[in-house]
Amino acid sequence: MTTGQGSMTTAPAPRRSPEAEPAVPRELEQPPAHFTNRTDQLAALDALLDAPRDRPVVQVICGLGGIGKSALARQWVHRVRARFPRGQLYADLGAFNATGPTDTGELLKRFLVAFGIDGKKQPAGLDELKALYRSETAGRPLLVVLDDAVSSEQVAPLIPTAPGSIVVVTSRFRLGGLRASHGARRLDLTKFEHGHGVQLLSAIVDDERTGEPSVHLTDMVKFCDGLPIALHVLGVKLANQPHLSAARAAAQLERLRLAALADHKENLSVTSTFDLSYQDLSPDAARLYRALGLHPGPEFGLGAATGAAERSMDDTEVLLGELVQSGLLDVRQDRFSFHDLVRIHAEEKAAEAGEADAAQRRILEWYLRAARRTEDTLTVPDQDRIPYEFGDRGPDPESLPGNDDALPWLERERPNLIAAIQTAARQELPELAWQLAAAMWPLFLLRKHYRDFLTISQLGVTCAEQWGNVSAKALMLNRAGAACRGAGRFDEAVEYYTAAKEALADGGDQAIAVRSMEGLGLVALARDRVDDALAHFEENLTYARRLERAHDVNLALVNLGVTLVKAGRATEAVDRLEQAKSLLDAQGDEYNRARAQIDLGRALACDERFDEARAQVEAALATMESAGSAFEQARAIHALGDVAKLAGDIAEAKSRYEAALPIYTELNRPEAKPLAEELRSLA
């Protein structure tokens, strides 16, 4: 009938004879033979049975192709089928059929046939079919499985009308439209834990190759990374080839990668599973997918993806959304990641397209630009930057970290930066690897991470040698020395600093030698060899003045002031440190000005100028808290304890020392041991 506000289709009369009983379809497929784990997911599905019964309940199970969506659906509906005596329907919606997804009208016709309505008696129009389906399902709660759906639009007409019905939909896509239109729940399926992978593979193979734990079994399951389709294909392959040992199978996976996860006689292939989703991507999303397969670390943010895409951040966000929607890319909050096998697939596609080298370099250079941005924000350069010629025009500037996020960005991206350096070194890009290592300096200066600091500095030395740059080598030798010194490995530190000076003997940037002299002085000071420290710092100061390195002159004055305090020459120390503080302030170097203030506070306290001492150290502590330097915060707190002790306030000193000690300990600093001894003496 029609109204003034549009047309409305009414359900036609049922197309079966009045005396015929409605057919009761029992279409559910059998549960999988070797269903494994998914205990939590089955419990979540069981909760559907307790959902309000005032409308049909729709549950979407989504995830990567081959993650086990259909297996979970088949297992669960088999368990609860007896609760739906009025009918159980199943349909393969064919999201990736060669001829395209199954037509909704054809699916409606097939369901109506299952209800006993002959196809010849069904209406021809889609709207009439939908209306008849609603009418037929209005009074009978059904259990419906809609497998491999492509869209919410495809699914919606197949949802029965009767309250109490449950519809389980599986899809590689997230089908957010069903949430909006039908209140659908979503269950994101993830990979197996290692033990469950072993369980599934062992159940399929069932012989000595998987019967007992072995290195080869572990390697095979680890390669499959908890993906059920991969474990299934590997299990079938082993079952079909009893002569293939576990050792040989593991070696094939290592050598052939995805090509080894196939059994062509059984028409099984993990690559083909991924290809279905990949081929459905838009060209731009497919290009980004290929590029991100070359990302060096396990996860990444929007910024790195923008660098890989060579697009704006807004455009890149849309493309990432397409990859997430396809199930090929996982996302947690604002971090993206691939399943290990999907990453291999993307990498192989990049190689096939001849894009691998260029894509990888774009990503690595994006990390260099981003790290350099933080360097410009967080530190005053103590060396002239060694130039680098970038290979592209540069990413969207908005993709790079901002001033407020500089240090958190470095901390968050530390694994990716280390992986980028290692990747560049492996790809025989020593200059780029070195530049990445050099750009991590603010993180190591402020957050220490001595193990990583030393590893990266040592790799930087190797890359500089391959590059043939003497200055770059000396700089990294100095940084290796700084890492060893910070960790209390003083003999090694001296070796690195000395090697840096020797490397510069025949050329290179002589300003780098200033750091070597400074480092040797700092080691001597840490060992309480005050006279040696004074000699190194005087040499350092003289050399810096000769080279007209104003910043290095100021740092030498700070170190001389610290050493003079230890030598019992507080008045001279105050003079040096006040001079350094004033000059560093004029240069805008807040970090090193605060360092000078910490030691100026100690010198003033030794001169019994306690109020001035506290004011200097408290100001420095505030600066270091703002900078995010845990070590320098500990130094400031420690200094406040020293001021209190010299002023005769032992309780305050003890309180300050107790606050500083855990920070030194967490950072594995050599200051921890003598401070602990000082606390014991006060107790």
XYZ file of C-alpha atoms in Angstrom:
683
model
C 0.000 0.000 0.000
C 1.040 3.619 -0.347
C 0.663 6.670 1.847
C 1.269 10.338 1.328
C 4.703 9.922 2.871
C 6.069 7.218 0.572
C 5.605 3.560 -0.172
C 5.610 0.591 2.181
C 5.866 -3.052 1.183
C 3.641 -5.501 3.022
C 4.413 -9.171 3.388
C 2.649 -11.307 0.834
C 0.609 -14.232 1.972
C 2.625 -17.371 2.761
C 3.297 -19.442 -0.363
C 2.667 -22.903 1.169
C -0.625 -24.761 1.457
C -2.597 -24.027 4.651
C -2.405 -27.596 5.864
C 1.399 -27.887 5.377
C 3.544 -27.742 8.495
C 6.428 -25.248 8.259
C 9.711 -26.967 7.576
C 12.295 -26.896 10.380
C 15.734 -26.337 8.845
C 18.774 -27.973 10.458
C 21.545 -26.477 8.326
C 24.419 -26.011 10.749
C 27.761 -27.445 9.735
C 29.616 -29.954 11.905
C 32.064 -28.543 14.468
C 35.764 -28.719 13.548
C 37.516 -31.988 14.352
C 40.459 -30.452 16.195
C 38.951 -27.368 17.758
C 41.501 -25.898 20.170
C 41.303 -23.451 23.062
C 39.048 -20.362 22.662
C 37.690 -20.942 26.174
C 37.243 -17.247 26.888
C 35.612 -16.609 23.538
C 33.168 -19.493 23.990
C 32.243 -18.082 27.387
C 31.618 -14.677 25.799
C 29.330 -16.309 23.246
C 27.531 -18.261 25.976
C 26.631 -14.903 27.493
C 24.459 -14.268 24.429
C 22.014 -16.822 25.777
C 21.373 -14.571 28.758
C 20.925 -11.429 26.671
C 17.550 -9.621 26.717
C 15.097 -11.563 24.572
C 13.140 -8.559 23.284
C 14.921 -8.523 19.917
C 17.244 -10.691 17.823
C 20.828 -10.749 19.103
C 23.555 -10.229 16.506
C 27.137 -11.304 17.233
C 29.959 -10.438 14.817
C 33.167 -12.480 15.030
C 35.857 -10.626 13.127
C 39.579 -10.875 12.550
C 42.350 -11.743 10.160
C 41.714 -14.328 7.471
C 42.630 -17.751 8.866
C 42.354 -16.686 12.521
C 39.608 -19.256 13.180
C 36.392 -17.234 13.008
C 34.332 -19.880 11.248
C 35.715 -22.659 13.446
C 34.688 -20.789 16.582
C 31.217 -20.092 15.199
C 30.724 -23.745 14.190
C 31.908 -24.998 17.569
C 29.654 -22.705 19.555
C 26.444 -23.094 17.570
C 26.855 -26.870 17.700
C 26.929 -26.620 21.508
C 23.735 -24.552 21.737
C 21.732 -25.800 18.742
C 19.267 -27.720 20.914
C 18.030 -24.417 22.348
C 16.643 -23.506 18.917
C 14.176 -26.255 17.965
C 12.307 -23.973 15.533
C 15.197 -23.809 13.081
C 18.899 -23.358 12.443
C 20.137 -21.669 9.272
C 23.588 -21.453 7.726
C 24.853 -19.493 4.719
C 28.261 -18.788 3.218
C 28.099 -15.139 2.209
C 31.175 -15.537 0.006
C 32.966 -12.267 0.723
C 35.863 -13.302 -1.518
C 34.207 -15.591 -4.041
C 35.725 -15.390 -7.505
C 32.377 -14.192 -8.852
C 31.800 -11.743 -6.021
C 29.895 -11.940 -2.720
C 26.746 -14.033 -2.661
C 23.703 -11.992 -3.665
C 21.382 -11.188 -0.750
C 18.332 -12.032 -2.827
C 19.680 -15.509 -3.571
C 20.356 -16.069 0.118
C 16.819 -15.014 1.029
C 15.396 -17.394 -1.572
C 17.450 -20.267 -0.186
C 16.338 -19.575 3.375
C 12.701 -19.431 2.274
C 13.119 -22.767 0.526
C 14.469 -24.124 3.813
C 11.196 -23.001 5.403
C 9.280 -25.067 2.848
C 8.360 -22.301 0.399
C 8.996 -23.531 -3.118
C 11.193 -21.249 -5.197
C 8.532 -21.064 -7.928
C 6.114 -19.586 -5.430
C 8.477 -16.921 -4.132
C 8.160 -13.287 -5.206
C 10.640 -11.947 -7.745
C 11.427 -8.552 -6.192
C 14.033 -8.108 -3.473
C 11.804 -5.966 -1.270
C 9.061 -8.604 -1.443
C 11.560 -11.352 -0.573
C 12.732 -9.368 2.452
C 9.146 -8.860 3.573
C 8.298 -12.540 3.197
C 11.432 -13.512 5.160
C 10.455 -11.131 7.971
C 7.004 -12.653 8.036
C 8.280 -16.244 8.055
C 10.726 -15.560 10.895
C 8.428 -13.416 13.039
C 7.186 -16.192 15.278
C 10.109 -18.612 15.381
C 13.353 -17.880 17.286
C 16.187 -19.047 15.049
C 19.893 -19.721 15.290
C 21.532 -18.309 12.158
C 25.170 -18.485 11.045
C 26.209 -16.029 8.330
C 29.751 -16.964 7.378
C 32.293 -14.731 5.613
C 30.219 -11.573 5.267
C 31.457 -8.639 3.223
C 29.299 -5.806 4.543
C 26.595 -4.825 6.988
C 24.278 -4.212 4.031
C 24.651 -7.828 2.926
C 23.865 -9.156 6.411
C 21.002 -6.936 7.593
C 18.156 -8.423 5.469
C 19.087 -11.934 6.696
C 18.525 -11.148 10.364
C 15.306 -12.897 11.490
C 12.509 -10.959 13.135
C 11.660 -13.099 16.154
C 12.903 -12.008 19.559
C 15.198 -14.640 21.047
C 16.896 -15.313 17.711
C 20.698 -15.316 17.649
C 22.674 -14.451 14.531
C 26.394 -15.227 14.436
C 28.243 -13.383 11.663
C 31.871 -14.032 10.735
C 33.828 -11.521 8.697
C 37.305 -10.205 8.042
C 35.684 -6.774 8.225
C 34.495 -5.056 11.389
C 30.924 -4.412 10.154
C 30.365 -1.334 12.291
C 27.094 -0.675 10.470
C 25.504 -3.660 12.224
C 26.381 -2.113 15.561
C 24.520 1.029 14.569
C 21.491 -0.645 12.992
C 21.041 -3.807 15.073
C 23.118 -3.278 18.215
C 25.516 -6.010 17.136
C 28.218 -7.155 19.523
C 31.733 -7.646 18.188
C 34.295 -10.261 19.168
C 37.792 -9.621 17.823
C 39.560 -12.948 17.448
C 43.291 -13.033 18.107
C 46.063 -15.570 17.596
C 46.757 -18.628 19.750
C 49.267 -18.722 22.548
C 52.262 -20.954 21.785
C 50.978 -23.905 23.820
C 47.653 -23.966 21.992
C 49.521 -23.857 18.687
C 51.458 -26.948 19.717
C 48.192 -28.597 20.748
C 46.516 -27.978 17.377
C 49.507 -29.050 15.269
C 49.989 -32.181 17.365
C 46.317 -33.114 17.031
C 46.484 -32.951 13.220
C 49.836 -34.710 12.735
C 49.565 -37.197 15.605
C 52.926 -38.940 15.252
C 56.444 -38.810 16.691
C 57.220 -35.514 14.926
C 54.873 -33.668 17.257
C 54.409 -36.231 20.023
C 57.276 -34.979 22.161
C 58.530 -31.433 22.750
C 61.487 -30.555 20.532
C 63.363 -27.539 19.233
C 61.994 -28.174 15.744
C 58.392 -28.385 16.947
C 58.879 -25.130 18.837
C 60.371 -23.476 15.758
C 57.504 -24.593 13.520
C 54.823 -23.357 15.892
C 56.710 -20.129 16.536
C 56.924 -19.434 12.802
C 53.150 -19.873 12.474
C 52.763 -17.238 15.225
C 49.528 -18.662 16.564
C 47.597 -18.382 13.281
C 45.240 -21.395 13.087
C 45.170 -21.572 9.273
C 48.972 -21.698 9.191
C 49.054 -24.452 11.811
C 46.326 -26.307 9.912
C 48.140 -26.099 6.576
C 51.420 -27.170 8.155
C 49.677 -30.051 9.917
C 48.071 -31.260 6.690
C 51.401 -31.015 4.886
C 53.161 -33.070 7.548
C 50.322 -35.599 7.618
C 50.541 -35.982 3.831
C 54.340 -36.268 3.857
C 55.320 -38.743 6.580
C 58.891 -38.723 5.226
C 59.263 -34.975 6.001
C 61.061 -34.696 9.331
C 60.324 -31.962 11.818
C 63.855 -30.652 11.302
C 63.384 -30.442 7.530
C 59.959 -28.849 7.888
C 61.343 -26.202 10.266
C 64.232 -25.515 7.874
C 61.797 -25.115 4.961
C 59.792 -22.541 6.905
C 62.962 -20.583 7.657
C 64.111 -20.723 4.037
C 60.887 -20.583 1.998
C 58.727 -18.665 4.470
C 55.093 -18.444 3.309
C 55.760 -20.684 0.321
C 56.364 -23.526 2.774
C 52.862 -23.096 4.224
C 51.042 -24.653 1.303
C 49.749 -28.032 0.181
C 48.661 -27.616 -3.406
C 47.065 -31.056 -3.769
C 44.801 -30.160 -0.858
C 44.320 -26.655 -2.318
C 45.618 -25.085 0.883
C 47.807 -21.976 1.019
C 48.311 -19.298 3.653
C 49.450 -16.879 0.955
C 46.169 -17.378 -0.909
C 44.253 -16.642 2.290
C 46.022 -13.312 2.672
C 45.806 -12.570 -1.049
C 42.018 -12.479 -0.831
C 42.128 -9.531 1.558
C 45.058 -7.873 -0.205
C 43.400 -7.955 -3.617
C 40.320 -6.271 -2.161
C 42.331 -3.187 -1.101
C 42.304 0.104 -2.969
C 45.573 0.776 -4.868
C 46.725 3.372 -2.333
C 45.962 1.124 0.638
C 47.746 -1.773 -1.076
C 50.828 0.416 -1.620
C 50.834 1.430 2.044
C 50.375 -2.206 3.075
C 53.437 -3.188 1.066
C 55.500 -0.343 2.500
C 54.544 -1.045 6.107
C 55.660 -4.634 5.676
C 59.181 -3.146 5.683
C 58.724 -1.322 8.993
C 61.677 -2.257 11.216
C 59.904 -2.638 14.566
C 56.937 -4.655 15.834
C 54.475 -1.754 15.986
C 54.184 1.796 14.718
C 52.155 4.966 14.973
C 50.379 7.204 12.505
C 53.513 9.306 12.023
C 55.683 6.474 10.710
C 52.838 5.289 8.490
C 52.564 8.814 7.080
C 56.251 8.732 6.224
C 55.785 5.361 4.518
C 52.732 6.533 2.578
C 54.189 9.858 1.355
C 50.752 11.316 1.967
C 49.196 13.754 4.428
C 48.350 12.497 7.897
C 44.636 12.756 7.138
C 44.971 10.684 3.963
C 47.167 8.146 5.724
C 44.665 7.757 8.543
C 41.990 6.851 5.996
C 44.272 4.244 4.398
C 45.156 2.757 7.771
C 41.448 2.527 8.503
C 41.002 0.527 5.319
C 43.779 -1.865 6.342
C 42.274 -2.301 9.807
C 38.815 -2.830 8.341
C 40.217 -5.501 6.032
C 41.631 -7.418 9.002
C 45.189 -7.210 7.685
C 46.311 -4.669 10.285
C 45.719 -4.736 14.036
C 45.279 -1.598 16.104
C 45.395 -1.008 19.836
C 44.691 2.562 20.848
C 46.931 4.523 18.451
C 49.502 1.794 17.709
C 49.338 -0.480 14.672
C 50.874 -3.910 14.127
C 50.873 -6.875 11.764
C 50.614 -10.542 12.523
C 54.070 -11.973 11.789
C 52.899 -13.923 8.743
C 50.947 -10.961 7.368
C 54.103 -8.863 7.711
C 55.974 -11.453 5.627
C 53.168 -11.374 3.048
C 53.330 -7.574 2.822
C 57.120 -7.686 2.540
C 56.928 -10.252 -0.262
C 54.379 -8.143 -2.110
C 56.710 -5.130 -1.829
C 59.537 -7.199 -3.301
C 57.295 -8.391 -6.157
C 56.387 -4.767 -6.908
C 60.044 -3.685 -6.859
C 59.310 -1.206 -4.068
C 61.104 -2.726 -1.087
C 64.313 -0.668 -1.006
C 62.596 2.667 -1.573
C 59.830 1.963 0.935
C 62.241 0.866 3.617
C 64.436 3.904 3.120
C 61.409 6.226 3.390
C 60.531 4.711 6.747
C 64.093 4.790 8.074
C 64.537 8.406 6.994
C 61.240 9.336 8.601
C 62.594 8.025 11.911
C 65.775 10.043 11.396
C 63.810 13.237 10.755
C 61.610 12.579 13.792
C 64.544 11.812 16.098
C 66.381 14.916 14.894
C 63.302 16.992 15.684
C 63.459 15.794 19.294
C 67.196 16.503 19.368
C 66.540 20.104 18.344
C 63.900 20.405 21.070
C 65.596 18.693 23.999
C 69.296 19.538 23.818
C 71.738 22.268 22.967
C 74.121 20.634 20.453
C 77.548 19.855 21.888
C 78.836 18.872 18.440
C 78.269 20.237 14.963
C 75.848 17.860 13.293
C 77.383 15.730 10.536
C 75.227 16.500 7.457
C 72.969 13.911 5.836
C 71.315 14.136 2.432
C 67.764 12.815 2.571
C 66.441 10.903 -0.398
C 62.902 12.343 -0.428
C 61.164 15.679 -0.158
C 60.166 15.058 3.431
C 56.954 13.907 5.131
C 53.967 15.880 6.317
C 55.502 18.051 9.101
C 52.518 17.227 11.300
C 53.697 13.604 11.387
C 56.832 14.546 13.346
C 56.830 14.754 17.176
C 56.021 18.118 18.707
C 57.991 19.926 21.378
C 55.786 18.744 24.233
C 55.954 15.123 23.095
C 59.662 14.969 22.252
C 60.965 12.915 25.173
C 57.887 10.649 25.493
C 58.145 10.032 21.739
C 61.790 8.964 22.065
C 60.937 6.636 24.938
C 57.942 5.169 23.133
C 59.816 4.685 19.879
C 63.049 3.397 21.443
C 62.512 -0.210 20.196
C 61.696 1.064 16.703
C 64.717 3.375 16.585
C 67.034 0.548 17.649
C 65.432 -1.753 15.080
C 65.797 0.983 12.437
C 69.521 1.294 13.168
C 69.990 -2.468 12.979
C 67.963 -2.660 9.767
C 69.961 0.109 8.096
C 73.196 -1.619 9.097
C 71.972 -4.956 7.686
C 70.920 -3.256 4.459
C 74.455 -1.864 4.072
C 73.400 1.716 4.718
C 76.098 2.578 7.275
C 75.742 6.347 6.992
C 71.999 6.214 7.640
C 72.475 3.727 10.478
C 75.073 6.002 12.076
C 72.864 9.069 11.742
C 69.998 7.235 13.456
C 72.311 6.179 16.264
C 73.576 9.737 16.699
C 70.040 11.120 16.806
C 69.174 8.982 19.866
C 71.524 11.078 22.008
C 68.803 13.082 23.849
C 67.171 9.857 25.055
C 70.425 8.464 26.415
C 71.398 11.817 27.916
C 68.112 12.214 29.780
C 66.956 8.630 30.416
C 70.314 6.785 30.367
C 69.317 3.213 29.248
C 72.985 2.306 29.490
C 72.695 -1.163 27.955
C 71.008 0.201 24.825
C 73.300 3.250 24.879
C 76.418 1.083 24.728
C 74.991 -1.340 22.142
C 73.957 1.461 19.807
C 77.236 3.348 20.279
C 79.267 0.225 19.482
C 77.176 -0.364 16.366
C 77.692 3.315 15.506
C 81.473 2.813 15.660
C 81.212 -0.131 13.244
C 78.980 1.836 10.857
C 81.348 4.821 10.944
C 84.248 2.537 10.010
C 82.244 1.103 7.091
C 81.273 4.614 6.066
C 84.893 5.777 6.347
C 84.161 8.836 8.503
C 86.798 9.423 11.212
C 84.808 12.122 13.014
C 81.732 9.896 13.164
C 83.817 7.060 14.593
C 85.382 9.258 17.286
C 82.009 10.669 18.290
C 80.580 7.176 18.784
C 83.675 6.050 20.693
C 83.064 8.953 23.068
C 79.438 7.938 23.483
C 80.421 4.342 24.155
C 82.743 5.745 26.805
C 79.880 7.757 28.294
C 77.686 4.641 28.445
C 80.419 2.660 30.232
C 81.148 5.533 32.602
C 77.480 5.870 33.520
C 77.285 2.142 34.225
C 80.402 2.234 36.398
C 82.577 0.340 33.892
C 85.421 2.798 34.247
C 88.299 0.828 32.663
C 86.285 0.323 29.484
C 85.262 3.980 29.510
C 88.905 5.054 29.581
C 89.657 2.741 26.649
C 86.855 4.248 24.560
C 87.731 7.877 25.353
C 91.409 7.222 24.640
C 90.555 5.485 21.358
C 88.472 8.512 20.347
C 91.409 10.884 20.937
C 93.718 8.601 18.977
C 91.251 8.340 16.086
C 91.349 12.135 15.723
C 95.151 12.366 15.827
C 95.458 12.442 12.037
C 92.369 14.483 11.177
C 88.648 14.815 11.708
C 86.648 17.315 13.722
C 88.957 18.232 16.603
C 86.033 19.571 18.639
C 85.098 15.944 19.283
C 88.356 15.540 21.205
C 86.966 18.001 23.763
C 84.422 15.343 24.731
C 87.194 12.759 25.054
C 89.136 14.965 27.477
C 85.959 15.717 29.400
C 85.126 12.009 29.601
C 88.543 11.095 30.955
C 88.145 13.793 33.587
C 84.706 12.539 34.590
C 86.028 8.984 34.988
C 88.870 10.236 37.187
C 86.385 12.272 39.246
C 84.106 9.236 39.685
C 87.111 7.298 40.963
C 87.961 10.114 43.417
C 91.244 10.796 41.623
C 90.827 14.527 42.123
C 94.237 15.639 40.902
C 93.895 13.610 37.693
C 90.404 15.022 37.165
C 91.636 18.591 37.595
C 94.413 17.986 35.062
C 91.965 16.555 32.476
C 89.471 19.393 32.955
C 92.144 22.074 32.725
C 93.303 20.491 29.462
C 89.660 20.337 28.387
C 89.135 24.039 29.179
C 92.316 25.134 27.396
C 91.491 23.105 24.276
C 87.899 24.365 24.147
C 89.096 27.970 24.375
C 91.664 27.377 21.633
C 88.914 26.058 19.351
C 86.603 28.925 20.421
C 83.949 26.423 21.559
C 81.958 28.591 23.962
C 79.561 25.833 25.016
C 82.400 23.423 25.724
C 84.184 26.123 27.748
C 81.085 26.404 29.944
C 80.860 22.644 30.485
C 84.551 22.545 31.405
C 83.927 25.277 33.982
C 81.106 23.199 35.496
C 83.307 20.128 35.752
C 86.171 22.137 37.242
C 83.775 23.563 39.819
C 82.580 20.099 40.822
C 86.154 18.868 41.149
C 87.235 21.885 43.193
C 84.445 21.135 45.680
C 85.865 17.628 46.093
C 89.323 19.135 46.483
C 88.070 21.266 49.387
C 88.427 24.526 47.452
C 84.817 25.698 47.778
C 85.408 29.402 47.178
C 87.166 28.731 43.860
C 84.417 26.248 42.962
C 81.689 28.845 43.549
C 83.488 31.272 41.243
C 83.791 28.722 38.417
C 80.224 27.468 38.773
C 78.622 30.927 38.945
C 80.539 31.895 35.817
C 79.377 28.724 34.013
C 75.769 29.173 35.174
C 75.650 32.729 33.850
C 77.134 31.790 30.470
C 74.892 28.715 30.037
C 71.856 30.825 30.903
C 72.861 33.317 28.203
C 73.124 30.446 25.700
C 69.638 29.195 26.573
C 70.958 25.834 27.755
C 68.537 25.179 30.613
C 69.647 21.576 31.131
C 73.335 22.298 31.675
C 72.549 25.492 33.585
C 70.580 23.312 36.017
C 73.508 20.873 36.208
C 75.729 23.808 37.177
C 73.195 24.919 39.792
C 73.186 21.498 41.467
C 76.931 21.630 41.958
C 76.881 25.333 42.776
C 74.487 24.456 45.598
C 76.976 21.924 46.958
C 79.827 24.473 46.719
C 77.783 27.171 48.475
C 76.905 24.720 51.243
C 80.579 23.919 51.718
C 81.056 27.691 52.065
C 78.242 27.646 54.707
C 75.871 29.699 52.502
C 72.993 27.283 53.103
C 69.970 29.370 52.050
C 71.601 30.254 48.732
C 72.590 26.631 48.278
C 69.025 25.346 48.740
C 67.641 27.978 46.351
C 70.061 26.950 43.586
C 69.401 23.211 43.950
C 65.626 23.551 44.255
C 65.560 25.631 41.051
C 67.675 22.963 39.343
C 65.369 20.186 40.551
C 62.360 21.933 39.022
C 64.190 22.244 35.697
C 65.182 18.570 35.678
C 61.651 17.471 36.537
C 60.435 19.477 33.553
C 63.179 17.992 31.351
C 62.291 14.445 32.415
C 65.846 13.510 33.456
C 65.511 10.993 36.276
C 69.263 10.872 36.912
C 69.643 14.629 37.263
C 66.578 14.726 39.495
C 68.307 12.173 41.716
C 71.469 14.277 41.683
C 69.503 17.339 42.769
C 67.729 15.460 45.575
C 71.069 14.002 46.648
C 72.559 17.514 46.689
C 69.701 18.796 48.855
C 70.567 15.995 51.254
C 74.209 17.092 51.250
C 73.189 20.703 51.952
C 70.983 19.548 54.839
C 73.772 17.397 56.275
C 76.298 20.242 56.154
C 73.699 22.491 57.824
C 73.315 19.928 60.628
C 69.785 18.738 59.692
C 70.435 14.976 59.677
C 66.747 13.984 59.491
C 66.276 16.072 56.349
C 69.493 14.691 54.855
C 68.374 11.119 55.524
C 64.975 11.800 53.938
C 66.581 13.256 50.791
C 69.073 10.402 50.482
C 66.262 7.844 50.823
C 64.421 9.569 47.949
C 67.488 9.657 45.665
C 68.763 6.102 46.269
C 65.947 4.186 44.455
C 66.417 6.341 41.356
C 70.168 5.645 41.250
C 69.466 1.959 41.823
C 66.865 1.741 39.049
C 69.257 3.444 36.644
C 72.091 1.137 37.735
C 74.235 4.159 38.566
C 77.532 3.810 40.464
C 76.354 6.555 42.864
C 73.939 4.061 44.442
C 76.532 2.119 46.440
C 78.250 5.042 48.246
C 74.887 6.693 48.926
C 73.584 3.463 50.494
C 76.679 3.365 52.683
C 76.095 7.006 53.663
C 72.535 6.155 54.699
C 73.737 3.254 56.830
C 76.209 5.548 58.587
C 73.446 8.035 59.363
C 71.251 5.263 60.763
